[in-house]
PDB file of C-alpha atoms and ligand atoms in Angstrom:
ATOM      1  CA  UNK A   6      15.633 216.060   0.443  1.00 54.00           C
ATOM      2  CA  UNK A   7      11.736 215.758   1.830  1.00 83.00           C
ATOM      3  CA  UNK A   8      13.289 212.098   3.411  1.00 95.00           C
ATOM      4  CA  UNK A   9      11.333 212.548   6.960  1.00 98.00           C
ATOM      5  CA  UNK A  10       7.952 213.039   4.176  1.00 97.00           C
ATOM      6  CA  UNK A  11       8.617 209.550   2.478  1.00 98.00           C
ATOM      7  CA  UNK A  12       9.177 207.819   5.682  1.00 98.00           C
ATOM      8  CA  UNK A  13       6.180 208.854   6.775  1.00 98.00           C
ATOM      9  CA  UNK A  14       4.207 207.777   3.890  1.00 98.00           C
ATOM     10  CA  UNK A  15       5.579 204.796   4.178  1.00 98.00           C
ATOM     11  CA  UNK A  16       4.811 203.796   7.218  1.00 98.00           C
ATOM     12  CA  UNK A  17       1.782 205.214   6.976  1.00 98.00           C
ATOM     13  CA  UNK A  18       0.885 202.779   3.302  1.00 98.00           C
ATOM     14  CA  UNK A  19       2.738 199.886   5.557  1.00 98.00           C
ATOM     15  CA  UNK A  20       0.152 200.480   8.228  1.00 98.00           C
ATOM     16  CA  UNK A  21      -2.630 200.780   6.027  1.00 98.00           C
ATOM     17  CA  UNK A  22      -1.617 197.084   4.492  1.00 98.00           C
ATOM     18  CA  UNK A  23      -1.227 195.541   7.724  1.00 98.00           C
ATOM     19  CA  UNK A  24      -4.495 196.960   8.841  1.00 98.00           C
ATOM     20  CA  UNK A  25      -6.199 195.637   5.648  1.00 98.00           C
ATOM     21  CA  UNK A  26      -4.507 192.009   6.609  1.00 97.00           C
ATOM     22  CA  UNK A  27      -6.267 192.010   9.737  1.00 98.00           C
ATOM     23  CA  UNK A  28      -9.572 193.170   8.871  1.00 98.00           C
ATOM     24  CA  UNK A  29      -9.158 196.561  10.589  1.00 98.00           C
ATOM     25  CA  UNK A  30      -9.915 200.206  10.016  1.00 98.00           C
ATOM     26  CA  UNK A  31      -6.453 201.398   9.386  1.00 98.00           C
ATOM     27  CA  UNK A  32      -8.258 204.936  10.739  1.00 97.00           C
ATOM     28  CA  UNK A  33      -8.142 203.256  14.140  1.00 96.00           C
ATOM     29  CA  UNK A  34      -4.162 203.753  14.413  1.00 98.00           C
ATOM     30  CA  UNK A  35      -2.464 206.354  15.447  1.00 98.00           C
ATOM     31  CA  UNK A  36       0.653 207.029  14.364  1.00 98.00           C
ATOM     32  CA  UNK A  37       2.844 208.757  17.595  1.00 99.00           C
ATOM     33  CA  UNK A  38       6.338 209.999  15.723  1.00 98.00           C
ATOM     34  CA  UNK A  39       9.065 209.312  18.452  1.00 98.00           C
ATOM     35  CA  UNK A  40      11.327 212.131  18.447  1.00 98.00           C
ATOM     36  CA  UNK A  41      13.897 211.727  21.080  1.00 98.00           C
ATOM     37  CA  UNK A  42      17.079 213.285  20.336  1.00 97.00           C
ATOM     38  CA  UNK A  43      16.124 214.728  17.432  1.00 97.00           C
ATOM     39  CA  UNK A  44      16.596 217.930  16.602  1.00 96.00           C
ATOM     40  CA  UNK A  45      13.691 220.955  16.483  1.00 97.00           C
ATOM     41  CA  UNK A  46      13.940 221.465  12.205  1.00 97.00           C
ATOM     42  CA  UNK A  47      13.847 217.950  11.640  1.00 97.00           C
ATOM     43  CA  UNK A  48      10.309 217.561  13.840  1.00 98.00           C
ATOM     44  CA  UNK A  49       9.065 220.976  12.517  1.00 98.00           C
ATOM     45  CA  UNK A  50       9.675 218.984   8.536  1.00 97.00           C
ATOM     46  CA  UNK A  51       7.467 215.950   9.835  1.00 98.00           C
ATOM     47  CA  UNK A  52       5.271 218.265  11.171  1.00 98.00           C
ATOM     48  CA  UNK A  53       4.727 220.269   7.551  1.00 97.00           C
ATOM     49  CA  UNK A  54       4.136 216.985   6.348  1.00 97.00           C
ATOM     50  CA  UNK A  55       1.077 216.290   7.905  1.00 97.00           C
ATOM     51  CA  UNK A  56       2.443 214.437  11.033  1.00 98.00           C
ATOM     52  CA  UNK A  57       0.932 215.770  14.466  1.00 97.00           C
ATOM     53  CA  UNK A  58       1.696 213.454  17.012  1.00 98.00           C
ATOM     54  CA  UNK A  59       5.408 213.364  18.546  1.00 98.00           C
ATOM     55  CA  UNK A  60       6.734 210.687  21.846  1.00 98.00           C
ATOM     56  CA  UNK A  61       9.194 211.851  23.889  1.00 98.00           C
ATOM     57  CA  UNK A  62      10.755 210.298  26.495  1.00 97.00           C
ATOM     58  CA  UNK A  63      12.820 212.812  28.527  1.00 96.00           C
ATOM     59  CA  UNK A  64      11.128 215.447  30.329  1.00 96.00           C
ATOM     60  CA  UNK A  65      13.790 218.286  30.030  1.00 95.00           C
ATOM     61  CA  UNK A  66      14.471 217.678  26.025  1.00 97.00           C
ATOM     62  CA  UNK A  67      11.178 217.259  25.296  1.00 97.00           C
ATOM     63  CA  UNK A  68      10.340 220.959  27.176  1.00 96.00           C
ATOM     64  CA  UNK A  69      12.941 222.741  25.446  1.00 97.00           C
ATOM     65  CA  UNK A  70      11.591 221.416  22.302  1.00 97.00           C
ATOM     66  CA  UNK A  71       8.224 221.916  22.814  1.00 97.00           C
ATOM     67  CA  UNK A  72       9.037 225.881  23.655  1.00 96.00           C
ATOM     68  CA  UNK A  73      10.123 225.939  19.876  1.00 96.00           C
ATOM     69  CA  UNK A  74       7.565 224.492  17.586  1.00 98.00           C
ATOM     70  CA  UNK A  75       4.100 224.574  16.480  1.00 97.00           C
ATOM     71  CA  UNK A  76       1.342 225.101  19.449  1.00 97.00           C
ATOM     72  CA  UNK A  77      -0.616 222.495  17.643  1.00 97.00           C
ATOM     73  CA  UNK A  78       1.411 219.408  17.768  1.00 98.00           C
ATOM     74  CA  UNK A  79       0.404 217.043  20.322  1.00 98.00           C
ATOM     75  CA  UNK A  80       3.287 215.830  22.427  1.00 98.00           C
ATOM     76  CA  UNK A  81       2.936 212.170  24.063  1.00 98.00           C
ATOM     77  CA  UNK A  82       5.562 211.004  26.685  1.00 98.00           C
ATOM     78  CA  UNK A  83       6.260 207.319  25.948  1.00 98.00           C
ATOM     79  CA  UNK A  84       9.389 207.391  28.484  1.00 97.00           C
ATOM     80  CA  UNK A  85      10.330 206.214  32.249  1.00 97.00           C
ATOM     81  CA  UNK A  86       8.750 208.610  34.781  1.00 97.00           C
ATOM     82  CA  UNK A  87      10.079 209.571  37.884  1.00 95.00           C
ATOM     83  CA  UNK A  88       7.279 210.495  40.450  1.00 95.00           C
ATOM     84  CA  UNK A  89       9.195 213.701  41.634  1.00 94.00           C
ATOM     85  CA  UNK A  90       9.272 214.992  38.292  1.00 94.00           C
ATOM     86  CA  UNK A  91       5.313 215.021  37.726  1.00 96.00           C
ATOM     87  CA  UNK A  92       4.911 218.073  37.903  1.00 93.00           C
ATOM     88  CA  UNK A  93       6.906 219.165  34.999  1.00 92.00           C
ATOM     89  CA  UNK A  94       4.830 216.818  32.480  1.00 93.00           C
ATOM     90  CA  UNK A  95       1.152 217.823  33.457  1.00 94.00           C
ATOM     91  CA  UNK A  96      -0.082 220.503  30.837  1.00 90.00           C
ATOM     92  CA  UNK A  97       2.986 219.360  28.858  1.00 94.00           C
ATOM     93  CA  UNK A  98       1.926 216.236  27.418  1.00 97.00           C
ATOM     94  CA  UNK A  99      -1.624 215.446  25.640  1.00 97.00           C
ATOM     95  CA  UNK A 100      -0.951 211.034  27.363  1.00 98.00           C
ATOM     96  CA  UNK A 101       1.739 209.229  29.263  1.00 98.00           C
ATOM     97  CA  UNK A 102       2.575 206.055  27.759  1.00 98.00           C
ATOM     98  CA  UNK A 103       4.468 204.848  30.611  1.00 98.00           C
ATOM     99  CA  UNK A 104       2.728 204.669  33.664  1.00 98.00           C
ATOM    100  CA  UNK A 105       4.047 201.930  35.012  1.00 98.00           C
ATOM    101  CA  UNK A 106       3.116 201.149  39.241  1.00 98.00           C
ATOM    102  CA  UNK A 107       0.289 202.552  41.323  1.00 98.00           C
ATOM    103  CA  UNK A 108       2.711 204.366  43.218  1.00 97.00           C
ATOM    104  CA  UNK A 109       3.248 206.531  40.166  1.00 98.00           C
ATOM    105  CA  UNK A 110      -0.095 207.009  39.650  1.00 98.00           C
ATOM    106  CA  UNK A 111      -0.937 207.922  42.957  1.00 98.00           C
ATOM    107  CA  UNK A 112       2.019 210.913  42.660  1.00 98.00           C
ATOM    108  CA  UNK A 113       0.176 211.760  39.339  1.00 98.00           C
ATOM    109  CA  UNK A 114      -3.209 212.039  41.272  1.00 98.00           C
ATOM    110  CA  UNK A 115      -1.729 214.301  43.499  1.00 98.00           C
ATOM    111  CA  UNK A 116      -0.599 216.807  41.364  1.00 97.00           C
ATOM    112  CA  UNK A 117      -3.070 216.764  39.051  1.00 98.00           C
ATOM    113  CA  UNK A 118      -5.990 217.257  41.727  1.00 98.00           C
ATOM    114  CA  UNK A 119      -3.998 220.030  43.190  1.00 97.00           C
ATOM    115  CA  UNK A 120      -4.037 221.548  39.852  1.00 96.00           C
ATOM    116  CA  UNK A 121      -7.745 220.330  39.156  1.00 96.00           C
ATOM    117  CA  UNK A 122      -6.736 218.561  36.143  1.00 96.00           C
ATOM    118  CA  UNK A 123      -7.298 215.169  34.763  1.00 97.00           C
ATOM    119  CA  UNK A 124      -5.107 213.115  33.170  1.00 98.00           C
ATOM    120  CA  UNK A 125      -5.079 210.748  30.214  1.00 98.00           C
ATOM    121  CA  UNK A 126      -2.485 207.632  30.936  1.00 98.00           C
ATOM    122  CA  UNK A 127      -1.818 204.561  29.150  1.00 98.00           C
ATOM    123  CA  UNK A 128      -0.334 201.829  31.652  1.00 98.00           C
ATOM    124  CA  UNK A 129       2.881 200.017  30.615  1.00 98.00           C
ATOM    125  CA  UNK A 130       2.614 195.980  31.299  1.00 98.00           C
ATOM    126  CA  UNK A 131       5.903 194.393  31.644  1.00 98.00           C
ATOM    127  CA  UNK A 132       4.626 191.602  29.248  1.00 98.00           C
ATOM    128  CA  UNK A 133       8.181 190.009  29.231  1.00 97.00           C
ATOM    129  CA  UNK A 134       9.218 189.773  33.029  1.00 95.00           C
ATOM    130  CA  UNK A 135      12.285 191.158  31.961  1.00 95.00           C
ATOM    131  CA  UNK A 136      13.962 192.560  34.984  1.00 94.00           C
ATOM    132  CA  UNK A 137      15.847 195.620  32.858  1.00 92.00           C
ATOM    133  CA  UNK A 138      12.339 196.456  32.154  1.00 94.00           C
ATOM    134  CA  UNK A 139       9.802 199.396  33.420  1.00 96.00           C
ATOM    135  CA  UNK A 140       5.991 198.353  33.497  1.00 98.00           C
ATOM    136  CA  UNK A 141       3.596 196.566  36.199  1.00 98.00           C
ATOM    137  CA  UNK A 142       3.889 192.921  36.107  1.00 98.00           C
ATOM    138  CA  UNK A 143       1.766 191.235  33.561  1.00 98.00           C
ATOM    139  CA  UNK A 144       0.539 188.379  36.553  1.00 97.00           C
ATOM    140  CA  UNK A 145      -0.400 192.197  38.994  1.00 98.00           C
ATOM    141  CA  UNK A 146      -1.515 193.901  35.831  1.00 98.00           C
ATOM    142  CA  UNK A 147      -5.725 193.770  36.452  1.00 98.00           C
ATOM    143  CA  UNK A 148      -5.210 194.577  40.375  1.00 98.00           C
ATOM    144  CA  UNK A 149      -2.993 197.183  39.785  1.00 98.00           C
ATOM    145  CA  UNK A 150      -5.288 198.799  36.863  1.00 98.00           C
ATOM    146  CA  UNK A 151      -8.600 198.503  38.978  1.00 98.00           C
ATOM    147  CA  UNK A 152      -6.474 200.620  41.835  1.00 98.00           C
ATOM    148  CA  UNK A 153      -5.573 203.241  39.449  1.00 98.00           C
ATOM    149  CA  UNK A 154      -8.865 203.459  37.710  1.00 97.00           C
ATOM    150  CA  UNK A 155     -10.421 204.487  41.400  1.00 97.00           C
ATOM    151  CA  UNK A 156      -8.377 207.741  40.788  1.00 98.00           C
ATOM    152  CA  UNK A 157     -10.205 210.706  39.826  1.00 98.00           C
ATOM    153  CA  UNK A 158      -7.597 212.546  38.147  1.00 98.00           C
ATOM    154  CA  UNK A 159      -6.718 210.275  36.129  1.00 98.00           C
ATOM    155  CA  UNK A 160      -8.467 208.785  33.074  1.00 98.00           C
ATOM    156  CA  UNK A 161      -6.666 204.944  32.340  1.00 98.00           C
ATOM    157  CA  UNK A 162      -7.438 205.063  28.332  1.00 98.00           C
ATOM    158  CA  UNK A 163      -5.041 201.933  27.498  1.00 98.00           C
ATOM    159  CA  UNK A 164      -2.149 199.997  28.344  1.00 98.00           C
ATOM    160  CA  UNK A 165       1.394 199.876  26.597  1.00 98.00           C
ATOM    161  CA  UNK A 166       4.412 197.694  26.393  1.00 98.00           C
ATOM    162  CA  UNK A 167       8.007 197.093  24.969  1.00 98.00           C
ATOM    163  CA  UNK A 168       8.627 193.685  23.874  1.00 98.00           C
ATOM    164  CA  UNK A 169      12.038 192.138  24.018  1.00 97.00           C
ATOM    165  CA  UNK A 170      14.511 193.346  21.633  1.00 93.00           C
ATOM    166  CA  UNK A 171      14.825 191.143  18.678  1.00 95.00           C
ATOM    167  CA  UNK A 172      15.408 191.390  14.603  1.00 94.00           C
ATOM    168  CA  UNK A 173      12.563 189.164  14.119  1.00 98.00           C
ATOM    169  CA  UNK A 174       8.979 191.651  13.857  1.00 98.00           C
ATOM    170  CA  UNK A 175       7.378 187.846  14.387  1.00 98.00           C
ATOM    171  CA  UNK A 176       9.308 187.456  18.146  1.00 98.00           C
ATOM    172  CA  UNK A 177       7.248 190.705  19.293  1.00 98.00           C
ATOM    173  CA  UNK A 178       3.669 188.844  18.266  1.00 98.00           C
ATOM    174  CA  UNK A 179       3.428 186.784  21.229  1.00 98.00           C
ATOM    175  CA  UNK A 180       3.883 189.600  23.880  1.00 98.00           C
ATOM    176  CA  UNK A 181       1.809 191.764  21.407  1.00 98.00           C
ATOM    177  CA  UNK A 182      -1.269 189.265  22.654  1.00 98.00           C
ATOM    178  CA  UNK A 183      -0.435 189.352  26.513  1.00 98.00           C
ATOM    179  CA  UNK A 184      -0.993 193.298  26.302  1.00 98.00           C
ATOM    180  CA  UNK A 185      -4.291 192.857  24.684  1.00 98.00           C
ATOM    181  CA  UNK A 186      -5.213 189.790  27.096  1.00 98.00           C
ATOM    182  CA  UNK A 187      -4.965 192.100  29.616  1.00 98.00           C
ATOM    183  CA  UNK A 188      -7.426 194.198  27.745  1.00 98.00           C
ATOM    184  CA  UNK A 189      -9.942 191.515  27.039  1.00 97.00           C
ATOM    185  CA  UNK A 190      -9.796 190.818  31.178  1.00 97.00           C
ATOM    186  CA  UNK A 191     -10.220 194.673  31.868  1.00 97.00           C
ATOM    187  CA  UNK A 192     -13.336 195.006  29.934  1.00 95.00           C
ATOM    188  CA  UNK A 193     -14.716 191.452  31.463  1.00 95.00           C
ATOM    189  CA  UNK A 194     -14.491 193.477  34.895  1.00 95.00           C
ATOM    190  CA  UNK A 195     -16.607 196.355  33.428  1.00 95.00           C
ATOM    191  CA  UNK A 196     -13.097 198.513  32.607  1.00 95.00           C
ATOM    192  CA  UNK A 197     -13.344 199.366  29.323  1.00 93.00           C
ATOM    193  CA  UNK A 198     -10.423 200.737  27.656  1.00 96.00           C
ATOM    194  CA  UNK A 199      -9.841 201.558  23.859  1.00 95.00           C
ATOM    195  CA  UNK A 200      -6.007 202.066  23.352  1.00 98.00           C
ATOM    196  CA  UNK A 201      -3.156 199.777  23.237  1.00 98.00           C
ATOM    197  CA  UNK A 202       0.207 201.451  22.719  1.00 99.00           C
ATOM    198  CA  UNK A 203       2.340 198.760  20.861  1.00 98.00           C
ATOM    199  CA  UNK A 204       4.694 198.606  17.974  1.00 98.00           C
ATOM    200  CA  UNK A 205       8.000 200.317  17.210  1.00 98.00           C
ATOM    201  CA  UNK A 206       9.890 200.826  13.566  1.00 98.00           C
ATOM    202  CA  UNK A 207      10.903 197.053  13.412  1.00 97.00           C
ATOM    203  CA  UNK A 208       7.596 195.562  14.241  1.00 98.00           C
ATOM    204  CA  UNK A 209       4.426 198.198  13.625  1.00 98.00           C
ATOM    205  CA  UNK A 210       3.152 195.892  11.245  1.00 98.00           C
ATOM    206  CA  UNK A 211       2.870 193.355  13.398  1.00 98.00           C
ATOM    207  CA  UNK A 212       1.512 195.274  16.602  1.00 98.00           C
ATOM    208  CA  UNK A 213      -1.347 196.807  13.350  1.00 98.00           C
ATOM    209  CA  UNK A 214      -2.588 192.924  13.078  1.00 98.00           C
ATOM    210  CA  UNK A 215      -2.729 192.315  16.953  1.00 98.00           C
ATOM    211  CA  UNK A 216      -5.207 195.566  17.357  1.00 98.00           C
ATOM    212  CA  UNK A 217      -2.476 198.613  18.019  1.00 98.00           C
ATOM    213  CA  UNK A 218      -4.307 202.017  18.478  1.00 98.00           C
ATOM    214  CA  UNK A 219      -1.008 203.515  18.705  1.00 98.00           C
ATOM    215  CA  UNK A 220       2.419 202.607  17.399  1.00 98.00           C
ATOM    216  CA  UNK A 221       5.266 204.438  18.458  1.00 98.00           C
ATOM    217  CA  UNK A 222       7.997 205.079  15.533  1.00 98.00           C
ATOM    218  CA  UNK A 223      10.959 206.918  15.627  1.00 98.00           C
ATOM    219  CA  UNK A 224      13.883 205.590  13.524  1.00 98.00           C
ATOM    220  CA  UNK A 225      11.514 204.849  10.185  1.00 98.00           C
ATOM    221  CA  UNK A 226      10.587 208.139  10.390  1.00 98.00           C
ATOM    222  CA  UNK A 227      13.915 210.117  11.338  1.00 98.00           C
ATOM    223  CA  UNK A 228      16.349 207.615  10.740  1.00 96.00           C
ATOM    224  CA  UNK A 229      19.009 205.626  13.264  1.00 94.00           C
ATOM    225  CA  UNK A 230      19.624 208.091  16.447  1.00 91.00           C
ATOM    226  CA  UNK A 231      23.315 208.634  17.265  1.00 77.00           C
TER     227      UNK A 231
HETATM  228  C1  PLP B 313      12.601 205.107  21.339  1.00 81.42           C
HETATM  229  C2  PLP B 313      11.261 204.567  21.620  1.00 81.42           C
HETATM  230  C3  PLP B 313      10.409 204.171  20.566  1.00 81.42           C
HETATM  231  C4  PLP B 313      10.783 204.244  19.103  1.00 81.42           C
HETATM  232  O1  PLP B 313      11.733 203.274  18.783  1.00 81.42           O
HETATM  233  P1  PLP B 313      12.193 203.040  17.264  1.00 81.42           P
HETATM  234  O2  PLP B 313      12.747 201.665  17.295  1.00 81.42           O
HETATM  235  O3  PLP B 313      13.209 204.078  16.970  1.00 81.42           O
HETATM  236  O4  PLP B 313      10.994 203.160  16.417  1.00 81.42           O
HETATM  237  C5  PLP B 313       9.164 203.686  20.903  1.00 81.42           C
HETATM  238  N1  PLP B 313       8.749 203.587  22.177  1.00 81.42           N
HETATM  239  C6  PLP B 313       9.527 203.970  23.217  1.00 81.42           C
HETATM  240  C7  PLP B 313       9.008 203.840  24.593  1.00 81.42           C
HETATM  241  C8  PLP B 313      10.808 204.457  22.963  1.00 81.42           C
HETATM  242  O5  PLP B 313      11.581 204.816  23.997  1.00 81.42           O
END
Protein backbone atom coordinates (compact mmCIF):
# COMPACT_ATOMS: atom_id res chain seq x y z
CA UNK A 1 0.00 0.00 0.00
CA UNK A 2 1.94 3.44 1.27
CA UNK A 3 5.33 1.24 -0.11
CA UNK A 4 7.04 4.52 -1.83
CA UNK A 5 6.33 6.08 2.23
CA UNK A 6 8.40 3.17 3.90
CA UNK A 7 11.12 3.36 1.42
CA UNK A 8 11.54 6.61 2.12
CA UNK A 9 11.75 6.32 5.76
CA UNK A 10 14.05 4.00 5.35
CA UNK A 11 16.44 5.47 3.63
CA UNK A 12 15.96 8.33 5.31
CA UNK A 13 16.69 6.22 9.21
CA UNK A 14 19.64 4.46 6.97
CA UNK A 15 21.01 7.90 6.28
CA UNK A 16 20.56 9.17 9.57
CA UNK A 17 22.77 5.97 10.95
CA UNK A 18 25.40 6.39 8.51
CA UNK A 19 25.57 10.04 9.27
CA UNK A 20 25.78 9.29 13.04
CA UNK A 21 28.84 6.72 12.05
CA UNK A 22 30.69 9.45 10.64
CA UNK A 23 30.23 12.13 13.02
CA UNK A 24 27.96 14.18 10.72
CA UNK A 25 24.79 16.22 10.86
CA UNK A 26 22.55 13.87 9.06
CA UNK A 27 20.60 17.51 8.33
CA UNK A 28 23.49 18.15 5.95
CA UNK A 29 22.09 15.48 3.30
CA UNK A 30 19.85 15.88 0.95
CA UNK A 31 17.94 13.34 -0.18
CA UNK A 32 17.26 13.93 -4.36
CA UNK A 33 14.42 11.03 -5.21
CA UNK A 34 15.45 9.85 -8.80
CA UNK A 35 12.41 9.45 -10.71
CA UNK A 36 13.19 8.48 -14.20
CA UNK A 37 10.66 6.47 -15.81
CA UNK A 38 8.42 6.58 -13.29
CA UNK A 39 5.18 7.36 -13.58
CA UNK A 40 3.34 10.94 -12.41
CA UNK A 41 0.97 9.08 -9.32
CA UNK A 42 3.76 7.25 -8.09
CA UNK A 43 6.03 10.73 -7.65
CA UNK A 44 2.87 12.70 -6.60
CA UNK A 45 2.67 9.52 -3.43
CA UNK A 46 6.44 10.35 -2.51
CA UNK A 47 5.65 13.71 -2.75
CA UNK A 48 2.50 13.45 -0.02
CA UNK A 49 4.95 11.81 1.95
CA UNK A 50 7.07 14.51 2.68
CA UNK A 51 9.65 13.99 -0.18
CA UNK A 52 10.42 17.30 -2.25
CA UNK A 53 13.30 16.76 -4.21
CA UNK A 54 13.03 14.58 -7.57
CA UNK A 55 16.39 13.78 -10.37
CA UNK A 56 15.61 13.37 -13.65
CA UNK A 57 17.65 12.61 -16.28
CA UNK A 58 15.81 13.14 -19.61
CA UNK A 59 14.81 16.47 -20.58
CA UNK A 60 11.51 15.65 -22.50
CA UNK A 61 10.10 13.06 -19.64
CA UNK A 62 11.05 15.04 -17.05
CA UNK A 63 8.93 18.26 -18.80
CA UNK A 64 5.93 16.35 -19.35
CA UNK A 65 6.06 15.35 -15.82
CA UNK A 66 6.79 18.38 -14.35
CA UNK A 67 3.53 20.01 -16.31
CA UNK A 68 1.54 17.52 -14.01
CA UNK A 69 2.48 17.76 -10.41
CA UNK A 70 2.88 19.94 -7.53
CA UNK A 71 4.49 23.61 -8.34
CA UNK A 72 6.47 23.07 -5.23
CA UNK A 73 8.61 20.12 -5.87
CA UNK A 74 12.03 20.91 -6.78
CA UNK A 75 13.19 19.09 -9.87
CA UNK A 76 17.14 18.36 -10.18
CA UNK A 77 18.56 16.98 -13.53
CA UNK A 78 21.20 14.38 -12.59
CA UNK A 79 21.38 13.17 -16.43
CA UNK A 80 23.77 13.58 -19.68
CA UNK A 81 23.26 17.04 -21.23
CA UNK A 82 23.43 17.87 -24.63
CA UNK A 83 24.53 21.58 -25.19
CA UNK A 84 21.77 22.16 -27.91
CA UNK A 85 19.18 21.22 -25.61
CA UNK A 86 20.00 23.99 -22.85
CA UNK A 87 17.58 25.82 -23.39
CA UNK A 88 14.82 23.52 -22.52
CA UNK A 89 16.31 22.87 -18.84
CA UNK A 90 16.89 26.57 -17.65
CA UNK A 91 13.79 27.61 -15.44
CA UNK A 92 13.06 23.85 -15.46
CA UNK A 93 15.40 22.54 -13.05
CA UNK A 94 16.28 24.07 -9.41
CA UNK A 95 20.62 22.25 -10.23
CA UNK A 96 22.26 20.20 -12.92
CA UNK A 97 24.09 17.40 -11.58
CA UNK A 98 25.84 16.66 -14.66
CA UNK A 99 27.81 19.26 -15.99
CA UNK A 100 30.38 17.56 -17.25
CA UNK A 101 33.15 19.79 -19.84
CA UNK A 102 33.64 23.53 -20.10
CA UNK A 103 32.24 23.39 -23.38
CA UNK A 104 28.91 22.64 -21.77
CA UNK A 105 29.20 25.18 -19.50
CA UNK A 106 30.09 27.73 -21.78
CA UNK A 107 26.58 26.76 -23.91
CA UNK A 108 24.92 27.08 -20.40
CA UNK A 109 26.45 30.65 -19.98
CA UNK A 110 25.08 31.58 -23.07
CA UNK A 111 21.69 30.95 -22.59
CA UNK A 112 21.40 31.78 -19.32
CA UNK A 113 22.95 35.43 -19.79
CA UNK A 114 20.66 35.87 -22.69
CA UNK A 115 17.92 35.13 -20.37
CA UNK A 116 19.68 37.06 -17.39
CA UNK A 117 19.60 34.12 -15.26
CA UNK A 118 22.06 32.33 -13.15
CA UNK A 119 22.52 28.98 -12.76
CA UNK A 120 23.25 26.53 -9.97
CA UNK A 121 25.52 23.40 -11.41
CA UNK A 122 27.18 20.65 -9.77
CA UNK A 123 30.21 19.35 -12.02
CA UNK A 124 30.42 15.59 -12.72
CA UNK A 125 34.25 14.19 -12.26
CA UNK A 126 34.86 11.10 -14.13
CA UNK A 127 36.55 9.68 -10.92
CA UNK A 128 36.93 6.22 -12.67
CA UNK A 129 38.50 7.01 -16.20
CA UNK A 130 36.01 4.86 -17.45
CA UNK A 131 35.66 5.59 -21.10
CA UNK A 132 31.59 4.65 -21.18
CA UNK A 133 31.54 7.40 -18.75
CA UNK A 134 30.27 11.28 -18.86
CA UNK A 135 32.25 13.72 -16.46
CA UNK A 136 35.62 15.91 -16.79
CA UNK A 137 38.62 13.92 -16.13
CA UNK A 138 39.54 13.61 -12.54
CA UNK A 139 43.63 14.53 -13.56
CA UNK A 140 41.68 18.13 -15.71
CA UNK A 141 39.15 18.37 -12.94
CA UNK A 142 40.69 21.79 -10.92
CA UNK A 143 41.57 23.53 -14.46
CA UNK A 144 38.47 22.81 -15.84
CA UNK A 145 36.44 24.01 -12.55
CA UNK A 146 38.53 27.34 -12.19
CA UNK A 147 37.38 27.99 -16.12
CA UNK A 148 33.84 27.48 -15.33
CA UNK A 149 33.80 29.31 -12.08
CA UNK A 150 34.96 32.62 -14.26
CA UNK A 151 31.35 32.33 -15.67
CA UNK A 152 28.89 34.69 -14.46
CA UNK A 153 25.86 32.83 -15.07
CA UNK A 154 26.69 30.19 -13.53
CA UNK A 155 27.11 29.45 -9.81
CA UNK A 156 29.58 25.94 -9.49
CA UNK A 157 27.95 24.80 -5.93
CA UNK A 158 29.60 21.13 -6.03
CA UNK A 159 30.83 18.39 -7.99
CA UNK A 160 29.20 14.86 -8.68
CA UNK A 161 30.15 11.44 -9.84
CA UNK A 162 29.05 7.79 -10.72
CA UNK A 163 31.32 5.22 -9.51
CA UNK A 164 31.77 1.96 -11.31
CA UNK A 165 29.01 -0.41 -11.15
CA UNK A 166 29.52 -3.01 -8.57
CA UNK A 167 27.37 -5.15 -5.78
CA UNK A 168 29.85 -4.26 -3.26
CA UNK A 169 28.59 -0.47 -1.47
CA UNK A 170 32.53 -0.81 -0.15
CA UNK A 171 33.97 -0.79 -4.14
CA UNK A 172 32.25 2.82 -4.50
CA UNK A 173 34.39 4.21 -1.20
CA UNK A 174 37.51 4.74 -2.95
CA UNK A 175 36.13 6.91 -5.87
CA UNK A 176 33.77 8.40 -3.18
CA UNK A 177 37.30 10.12 -1.82
CA UNK A 178 38.68 11.25 -5.34
CA UNK A 179 35.36 13.44 -5.67
CA UNK A 180 35.94 15.02 -2.38
CA UNK A 181 39.88 15.35 -3.08
CA UNK A 182 38.93 17.37 -5.68
CA UNK A 183 36.99 19.40 -3.20
CA UNK A 184 39.68 19.73 -0.61
CA UNK A 185 42.04 21.14 -3.79
CA UNK A 186 39.15 23.59 -4.88
CA UNK A 187 38.88 25.25 -1.61
CA UNK A 188 42.98 25.31 -1.25
CA UNK A 189 42.68 27.62 -4.49
CA UNK A 190 40.15 29.94 -2.70
CA UNK A 191 36.98 27.92 -4.57
CA UNK A 192 34.88 27.04 -2.04
CA UNK A 193 32.18 24.73 -2.74
CA UNK A 194 29.66 22.98 -0.29
CA UNK A 195 27.95 20.07 -2.25
CA UNK A 196 29.07 16.77 -3.36
CA UNK A 197 26.48 14.78 -5.28
CA UNK A 198 27.39 11.05 -4.52
CA UNK A 199 25.61 7.90 -3.62
CA UNK A 200 22.90 5.86 -5.32
CA UNK A 201 20.36 3.03 -3.69
CA UNK A 202 23.24 0.41 -3.38
CA UNK A 203 25.79 2.60 -1.77
CA UNK A 204 24.14 5.98 0.02
CA UNK A 205 25.43 4.79 3.11
CA UNK A 206 28.62 4.77 2.13
CA UNK A 207 28.75 8.14 0.02
CA UNK A 208 26.80 9.59 3.92
CA UNK A 209 30.35 8.58 5.68
CA UNK A 210 32.60 10.13 2.86
CA UNK A 211 30.68 13.72 3.32
CA UNK A 212 27.60 13.38 0.56
CA UNK A 213 25.39 16.58 0.57
CA UNK A 214 23.30 14.88 -1.86
CA UNK A 215 22.56 11.27 -2.67
CA UNK A 216 20.67 10.44 -5.55
CA UNK A 217 18.09 7.36 -5.01
CA UNK A 218 15.74 6.01 -7.21
CA UNK A 219 15.16 2.23 -7.00
CA UNK A 220 14.99 2.19 -2.85
CA UNK A 221 12.52 4.54 -3.15
CA UNK A 222 10.32 3.36 -6.26
CA UNK A 223 11.53 0.06 -6.70
CA UNK A 224 13.60 -1.77 -9.82
CA UNK A 225 12.71 0.34 -13.19
CA UNK A 226 11.59 -1.84 -16.11
C1 LIG B 1 19.34 6.46 -12.26
C2 LIG B 1 20.29 7.35 -11.58
C3 LIG B 1 20.40 7.34 -10.17
C4 LIG B 1 19.60 6.44 -9.26
O1 LIG B 1 20.03 5.12 -9.37
P1 LIG B 1 19.44 3.98 -8.40
O2 LIG B 1 20.48 2.92 -8.46
O3 LIG B 1 18.14 3.56 -8.98
O4 LIG B 1 19.30 4.57 -7.06
C5 LIG B 1 21.31 8.21 -9.60
N1 LIG B 1 22.06 9.05 -10.33
C6 LIG B 1 21.98 9.10 -11.68
C7 LIG B 1 22.83 10.05 -12.42
C8 LIG B 1 21.10 8.24 -12.34
O5 LIG B 1 21.03 8.28 -13.67
Amino acid sequence: MHEIAENIRKVKGAVCKAAKKANRNPDKIKLVAVSKTVDSNKIREAFEAGQNVFGENRIQEAINKIATLPASIQWHMVGHLQSNKVKHVLGQFELIHSVDSLLLAEAIQKKAESIEKVVDVLIQINTSGEKTKFGVHFDEAVTVIKSINKLKNLRVKGLMTIPPYSVEPEDSRYFFRKLKSVKIKLVAENINIQELSMGMSNDYEVAVEEGATLIRVGTAIFGSRT
